[in-house]
mmCIF file of C-alpha atoms in Angstrom:
data_model
loop_
_atom_site.group_PDB
_atom_site.id
_atom_site.type_symbol
_atom_site.label_atom_id
_atom_site.label_comp_id
_atom_site.label_asym_id
_atom_site.label_seq_id
_atom_site.Cartn_x
_atom_site.Cartn_y
_atom_site.Cartn_z
ATOM 1 C CA UNK V 21 53.485 -26.358 -57.626
ATOM 2 C CA UNK V 22 52.512 -23.169 -59.396
ATOM 3 C CA UNK V 23 49.079 -24.553 -60.273
ATOM 4 C CA UNK V 24 48.500 -25.784 -56.716
ATOM 5 C CA UNK V 25 49.490 -22.448 -55.247
ATOM 6 C CA UNK V 26 47.147 -20.565 -57.543
ATOM 7 C CA UNK V 27 44.148 -22.793 -56.722
ATOM 8 C CA UNK V 28 44.811 -22.455 -53.026
ATOM 9 C CA UNK V 29 44.919 -18.676 -53.190
ATOM 10 C CA UNK V 30 41.630 -18.571 -55.139
ATOM 11 C CA UNK V 31 39.656 -19.874 -52.170
ATOM 12 C CA UNK V 32 38.368 -16.841 -50.211
ATOM 13 C CA UNK V 33 39.178 -16.738 -46.577
ATOM 14 C CA UNK V 34 36.170 -16.105 -44.318
ATOM 15 C CA UNK V 35 37.137 -14.166 -41.227
ATOM 16 C CA UNK V 36 36.155 -15.753 -37.921
ATOM 17 C CA UNK V 37 32.899 -14.331 -36.559
ATOM 18 C CA UNK V 38 32.866 -13.291 -32.922
ATOM 19 C CA UNK V 39 30.461 -15.314 -30.781
ATOM 20 C CA UNK V 40 27.452 -13.223 -29.764
ATOM 21 C CA UNK V 41 27.042 -13.038 -26.012
ATOM 22 C CA UNK V 42 23.580 -13.027 -24.473
ATOM 23 C CA UNK V 43 22.641 -9.586 -23.178
ATOM 24 C CA UNK V 44 22.265 -9.544 -19.397
ATOM 25 C CA UNK V 45 18.683 -9.411 -18.170
ATOM 26 C CA UNK V 46 17.578 -5.959 -17.100
ATOM 27 C CA UNK V 47 17.163 -5.535 -13.367
ATOM 28 C CA UNK V 48 13.568 -4.984 -12.200
ATOM 29 C CA UNK V 49 12.627 -1.325 -11.817
ATOM 30 C CA UNK V 50 12.777 0.130 -8.324
ATOM 31 C CA UNK V 51 9.365 -0.151 -6.696
ATOM 32 C CA UNK V 52 8.469 1.864 -3.567
ATOM 33 C CA UNK V 53 5.566 -0.517 -2.933
ATOM 34 C CA UNK V 54 8.130 -2.897 -1.452
ATOM 35 C CA UNK V 55 8.198 -0.545 1.555
ATOM 36 C CA UNK V 56 4.751 1.014 1.300
ATOM 37 C CA UNK V 57 2.633 -2.142 1.260
ATOM 38 C CA UNK V 58 4.219 -3.883 4.292
ATOM 39 C CA UNK V 59 4.067 -0.590 6.195
ATOM 40 C CA UNK V 60 0.367 -0.325 5.385
ATOM 41 C CA UNK V 61 -0.315 -3.966 6.285
ATOM 42 C CA UNK V 62 1.347 -3.911 9.707
ATOM 43 C CA UNK V 63 -0.601 -0.838 10.835
ATOM 44 C CA UNK V 64 -3.842 -2.302 9.519
ATOM 45 C CA UNK V 65 -3.304 -5.543 11.420
ATOM 46 C CA UNK V 66 -2.536 -3.639 14.625
ATOM 47 C CA UNK V 67 -5.636 -1.448 14.294
ATOM 48 C CA UNK V 68 -7.823 -4.413 13.371
ATOM 49 C CA UNK V 69 -6.719 -6.286 16.489
ATOM 50 C CA UNK V 70 -7.582 -3.281 18.650
ATOM 51 C CA UNK V 71 -11.036 -2.984 17.090
ATOM 52 C CA UNK V 72 -11.945 -6.660 17.471
ATOM 53 C CA UNK V 73 -11.059 -6.505 21.165
ATOM 54 C CA UNK V 74 -7.697 -8.285 21.261
ATOM 55 C CA UNK V 75 -6.689 -5.700 23.885
ATOM 56 C CA UNK V 76 -9.035 -4.091 26.465
ATOM 57 C CA UNK V 77 -10.998 -1.037 25.344
ATOM 58 C CA UNK V 78 -8.969 1.108 27.750
ATOM 59 C CA UNK V 79 -5.788 0.148 25.849
ATOM 60 C CA UNK V 80 -6.785 2.015 22.683
ATOM 61 C CA UNK V 81 -3.216 3.285 22.342
ATOM 62 C CA UNK V 82 -1.768 -0.223 22.130
ATOM 63 C CA UNK V 83 -1.354 0.014 18.362
ATOM 64 C CA UNK V 84 0.278 3.447 18.282
ATOM 65 C CA UNK V 85 3.896 2.281 18.455
ATOM 66 C CA UNK V 86 3.384 0.270 15.271
ATOM 67 C CA UNK V 87 1.206 2.896 13.586
ATOM 68 C CA UNK V 88 3.606 5.790 14.200
ATOM 69 C CA UNK V 89 7.025 4.195 13.834
ATOM 70 C CA UNK V 90 6.283 1.616 11.134
ATOM 71 C CA UNK V 91 3.176 2.650 9.217
ATOM 72 C CA UNK V 92 3.168 6.451 9.339
ATOM 73 C CA UNK V 93 6.905 6.886 8.838
ATOM 74 C CA UNK V 94 7.205 3.880 6.511
ATOM 75 C CA UNK V 95 4.539 5.256 4.180
ATOM 76 C CA UNK V 96 6.192 8.673 4.259
ATOM 77 C CA UNK V 97 9.491 7.103 3.175
ATOM 78 C CA UNK V 98 7.701 5.151 0.429
ATOM 79 C CA UNK V 99 5.988 8.342 -0.765
ATOM 80 C CA UNK V 100 9.352 10.111 -1.007
ATOM 81 C CA UNK V 101 10.845 7.194 -2.916
ATOM 82 C CA UNK V 102 7.890 7.096 -5.313
ATOM 83 C CA UNK V 103 8.150 10.833 -5.958
ATOM 84 C CA UNK V 104 11.892 10.496 -6.600
ATOM 85 C CA UNK V 105 11.332 7.886 -9.332
ATOM 86 C CA UNK V 106 8.454 9.786 -10.915
ATOM 87 C CA UNK V 107 5.557 7.631 -9.671
ATOM 88 C CA UNK V 108 3.282 10.530 -8.777
ATOM 89 C CA UNK V 109 0.104 8.478 -8.268
ATOM 90 C CA UNK V 110 1.848 6.048 -5.918
ATOM 91 C CA UNK V 111 3.515 8.928 -4.078
ATOM 92 C CA UNK V 112 0.143 10.623 -3.657
ATOM 93 C CA UNK V 113 -1.566 7.542 -2.234
ATOM 94 C CA UNK V 114 1.262 6.694 0.154
ATOM 95 C CA UNK V 115 1.567 10.305 1.281
ATOM 96 C CA UNK V 116 -2.184 10.569 1.921
ATOM 97 C CA UNK V 117 -2.271 7.343 3.909
ATOM 98 C CA UNK V 118 0.777 8.395 5.888
ATOM 99 C CA UNK V 119 -1.302 11.416 6.866
ATOM 100 C CA UNK V 120 -4.220 9.180 7.822
ATOM 101 C CA UNK V 121 -2.202 6.945 10.123
ATOM 102 C CA UNK V 122 -0.217 9.763 11.727
ATOM 103 C CA UNK V 123 -3.358 11.857 12.258
ATOM 104 C CA UNK V 124 -5.092 8.827 13.816
ATOM 105 C CA UNK V 125 -2.205 8.437 16.253
ATOM 106 C CA UNK V 126 -2.290 12.142 17.045
ATOM 107 C CA UNK V 127 -6.056 11.990 17.599
ATOM 108 C CA UNK V 128 -5.764 9.132 20.083
ATOM 109 C CA UNK V 129 -2.852 10.733 21.926
ATOM 110 C CA UNK V 130 -4.533 14.133 21.923
ATOM 111 C CA UNK V 131 -7.830 12.856 23.302
ATOM 112 C CA UNK V 132 -6.302 10.602 25.942
ATOM 113 C CA UNK V 133 -3.907 13.318 27.152
ATOM 114 C CA UNK V 134 -6.240 16.318 26.676
ATOM 115 C CA UNK V 135 -3.821 18.048 24.317
ATOM 116 C CA UNK V 136 -6.414 19.857 22.223
ATOM 117 C CA UNK V 137 -8.713 21.188 24.908
ATOM 118 C CA UNK V 138 -11.544 18.945 23.724
ATOM 119 C CA UNK V 139 -13.990 18.336 26.617
ATOM 120 C CA UNK V 140 -14.890 14.750 27.392
ATOM 121 C CA UNK V 141 -18.462 15.343 26.250
ATOM 122 C CA UNK V 142 -17.182 16.241 22.768
ATOM 123 C CA UNK V 143 -14.785 13.300 22.394
ATOM 124 C CA UNK V 144 -17.227 11.186 20.362
ATOM 125 C CA UNK V 145 -18.065 14.068 18.042
ATOM 126 C CA UNK V 146 -14.351 14.734 17.583
ATOM 127 C CA UNK V 147 -13.789 11.137 16.545
ATOM 128 C CA UNK V 148 -16.785 11.427 14.236
ATOM 129 C CA UNK V 149 -15.275 14.529 12.634
ATOM 130 C CA UNK V 150 -12.041 12.636 12.018
ATOM 131 C CA UNK V 151 -13.789 9.614 10.506
ATOM 132 C CA UNK V 152 -16.150 11.627 8.283
ATOM 133 C CA UNK V 153 -13.246 13.664 6.933
ATOM 134 C CA UNK V 154 -11.336 10.536 5.971
ATOM 135 C CA UNK V 155 -14.464 8.885 4.578
ATOM 136 C CA UNK V 156 -14.620 11.713 2.051
ATOM 137 C CA UNK V 157 -10.953 11.405 1.093
ATOM 138 C CA UNK V 158 -10.936 7.607 0.837
ATOM 139 C CA UNK V 159 -14.150 7.727 -1.200
ATOM 140 C CA UNK V 160 -12.402 10.113 -3.567
ATOM 141 C CA UNK V 161 -9.413 7.761 -3.817
ATOM 142 C CA UNK V 162 -11.693 4.778 -4.417
ATOM 143 C CA UNK V 163 -13.223 6.487 -7.442
ATOM 144 C CA UNK V 164 -9.753 7.414 -8.661
ATOM 145 C CA UNK V 165 -8.742 3.721 -8.727
ATOM 146 C CA UNK V 166 -11.454 2.682 -11.198
ATOM 147 C CA UNK V 167 -8.922 2.741 -14.036
ATOM 148 C CA UNK V 168 -6.495 0.553 -12.096
ATOM 149 C CA UNK V 169 -6.652 -3.249 -11.748
ATOM 150 C CA UNK V 170 -9.767 -4.107 -9.756
ATOM 151 C CA UNK V 171 -7.806 -5.394 -6.737
ATOM 152 C CA UNK V 172 -6.827 -1.811 -5.922
ATOM 153 C CA UNK V 173 -10.453 -0.694 -6.118
ATOM 154 C CA UNK V 174 -11.460 -3.544 -3.806
ATOM 155 C CA UNK V 175 -8.787 -2.460 -1.328
ATOM 156 C CA UNK V 176 -9.975 1.143 -1.207
ATOM 157 C CA UNK V 177 -13.635 0.146 -1.101
ATOM 158 C CA UNK V 178 -12.939 -2.084 1.918
ATOM 159 C CA UNK V 179 -11.151 0.786 3.646
ATOM 160 C CA UNK V 180 -14.216 2.958 3.018
ATOM 161 C CA UNK V 181 -16.524 0.282 4.461
ATOM 162 C CA UNK V 182 -14.307 -0.113 7.516
ATOM 163 C CA UNK V 183 -14.310 3.633 8.155
ATOM 164 C CA UNK V 184 -18.112 3.722 7.854
ATOM 165 C CA UNK V 185 -18.479 0.849 10.324
ATOM 166 C CA UNK V 186 -16.075 2.408 12.804
ATOM 167 C CA UNK V 187 -17.945 5.704 12.482
ATOM 168 C CA UNK V 188 -21.280 3.982 13.162
ATOM 169 C CA UNK V 189 -19.843 2.022 16.075
ATOM 170 C CA UNK V 190 -18.239 5.123 17.598
ATOM 171 C CA UNK V 191 -21.268 7.396 17.274
ATOM 172 C CA UNK V 192 -23.710 4.750 18.524
ATOM 173 C CA UNK V 193 -21.388 3.297 21.165
ATOM 174 C CA UNK V 194 -21.724 -0.163 19.609
ATOM 175 C CA UNK V 195 -18.862 -2.516 20.420
ATOM 176 C CA UNK V 196 -20.310 -5.097 18.029
ATOM 177 C CA UNK V 197 -20.195 -2.687 15.078
ATOM 178 C CA UNK V 198 -16.615 -1.763 15.973
ATOM 179 C CA UNK V 199 -15.698 -5.452 15.964
ATOM 180 C CA UNK V 200 -17.211 -5.902 12.512
ATOM 181 C CA UNK V 201 -15.215 -2.885 11.406
ATOM 182 C CA UNK V 202 -12.098 -4.524 12.823
ATOM 183 C CA UNK V 203 -12.793 -7.670 10.800
ATOM 184 C CA UNK V 204 -13.076 -5.576 7.632
ATOM 185 C CA UNK V 205 -9.765 -3.899 8.522
ATOM 186 C CA UNK V 206 -8.125 -7.324 8.739
ATOM 187 C CA UNK V 207 -9.682 -8.281 5.401
ATOM 188 C CA UNK V 208 -8.232 -5.254 3.618
ATOM 189 C CA UNK V 209 -4.906 -5.986 5.321
ATOM 190 C CA UNK V 210 -5.077 -9.405 3.626
ATOM 191 C CA UNK V 211 -5.669 -7.682 0.268
ATOM 192 C CA UNK V 212 -2.565 -5.609 0.990
ATOM 193 C CA UNK V 213 -0.622 -8.827 1.601
ATOM 194 C CA UNK V 214 -1.760 -10.155 -1.796
ATOM 195 C CA UNK V 215 -0.647 -6.944 -3.499
ATOM 196 C CA UNK V 216 2.718 -7.186 -1.741
ATOM 197 C CA UNK V 217 3.241 -10.747 -2.990
ATOM 198 C CA UNK V 218 2.527 -9.517 -6.514
ATOM 199 C CA UNK V 219 5.032 -6.691 -6.116
ATOM 200 C CA UNK V 220 7.624 -8.969 -4.512
ATOM 201 C CA UNK V 221 7.256 -11.463 -7.365
ATOM 202 C CA UNK V 222 8.066 -8.856 -10.014
ATOM 203 C CA UNK V 223 10.849 -7.379 -7.870
ATOM 204 C CA UNK V 224 12.563 -10.775 -7.753
ATOM 205 C CA UNK V 225 12.262 -11.450 -11.482
ATOM 206 C CA UNK V 226 8.902 -13.234 -11.552
ATOM 207 C CA UNK V 227 5.492 -12.370 -12.918
ATOM 208 C CA UNK V 228 2.855 -10.261 -11.195
ATOM 209 C CA UNK V 229 -0.097 -12.034 -9.616
ATOM 210 C CA UNK V 230 -3.508 -11.618 -11.281
ATOM 211 C CA UNK V 231 -5.015 -8.301 -10.158
ATOM 212 C CA UNK V 232 -8.114 -8.263 -12.360
ATOM 213 C CA UNK V 233 -9.187 -5.868 -15.109
ATOM 214 C CA UNK V 234 -10.077 -2.252 -14.290
ATOM 215 C CA UNK V 235 -13.731 -1.369 -13.891
ATOM 216 C CA UNK V 236 -13.308 1.658 -16.161
ATOM 217 C CA UNK V 237 -11.116 1.617 -19.263
#
């Protein structure tokens, strides 16, 4: 018995190893584009429908409820969210476009209700002033997106084309040019939908959709 006891005690005892538990997957980062992109899309669709003649020309204010309450305010909320999480570029873009949509609504309301003392004869030039000013800003933003995936550059370039067409149609009184501009607005709204699906995919744990390489590295 002594020999048996000694041999038994000579066998080292290996302590039980705790079972490693899989680390929980990290939650996707907060993304203000989940608000910003749908807000942008809904206003674009509303404006595009106005431009292509879905409503009579006299009903130019038909889109303002959507543009003010959903797009202008929605983009402002998204800009604040982006700034809060340190996404300065996203905050800048959303804030600028909130200004575009809200200033468009104010322009339409001001001209139709004679708020700004603009005589009827100067209404076209006033609209031209608005469109030229935003052509400059959107052109600037388009160039700033050259280091981003090309889908963003396409989006901003389409916005620039739409503004140019609306400017030409307004100055020349061409309903056909305005309708073409409206079609381009609906096209860039579709690009916004694609970008939203990409954002929604990553927000729900999936992979981003292909957005293309940047034009400038």
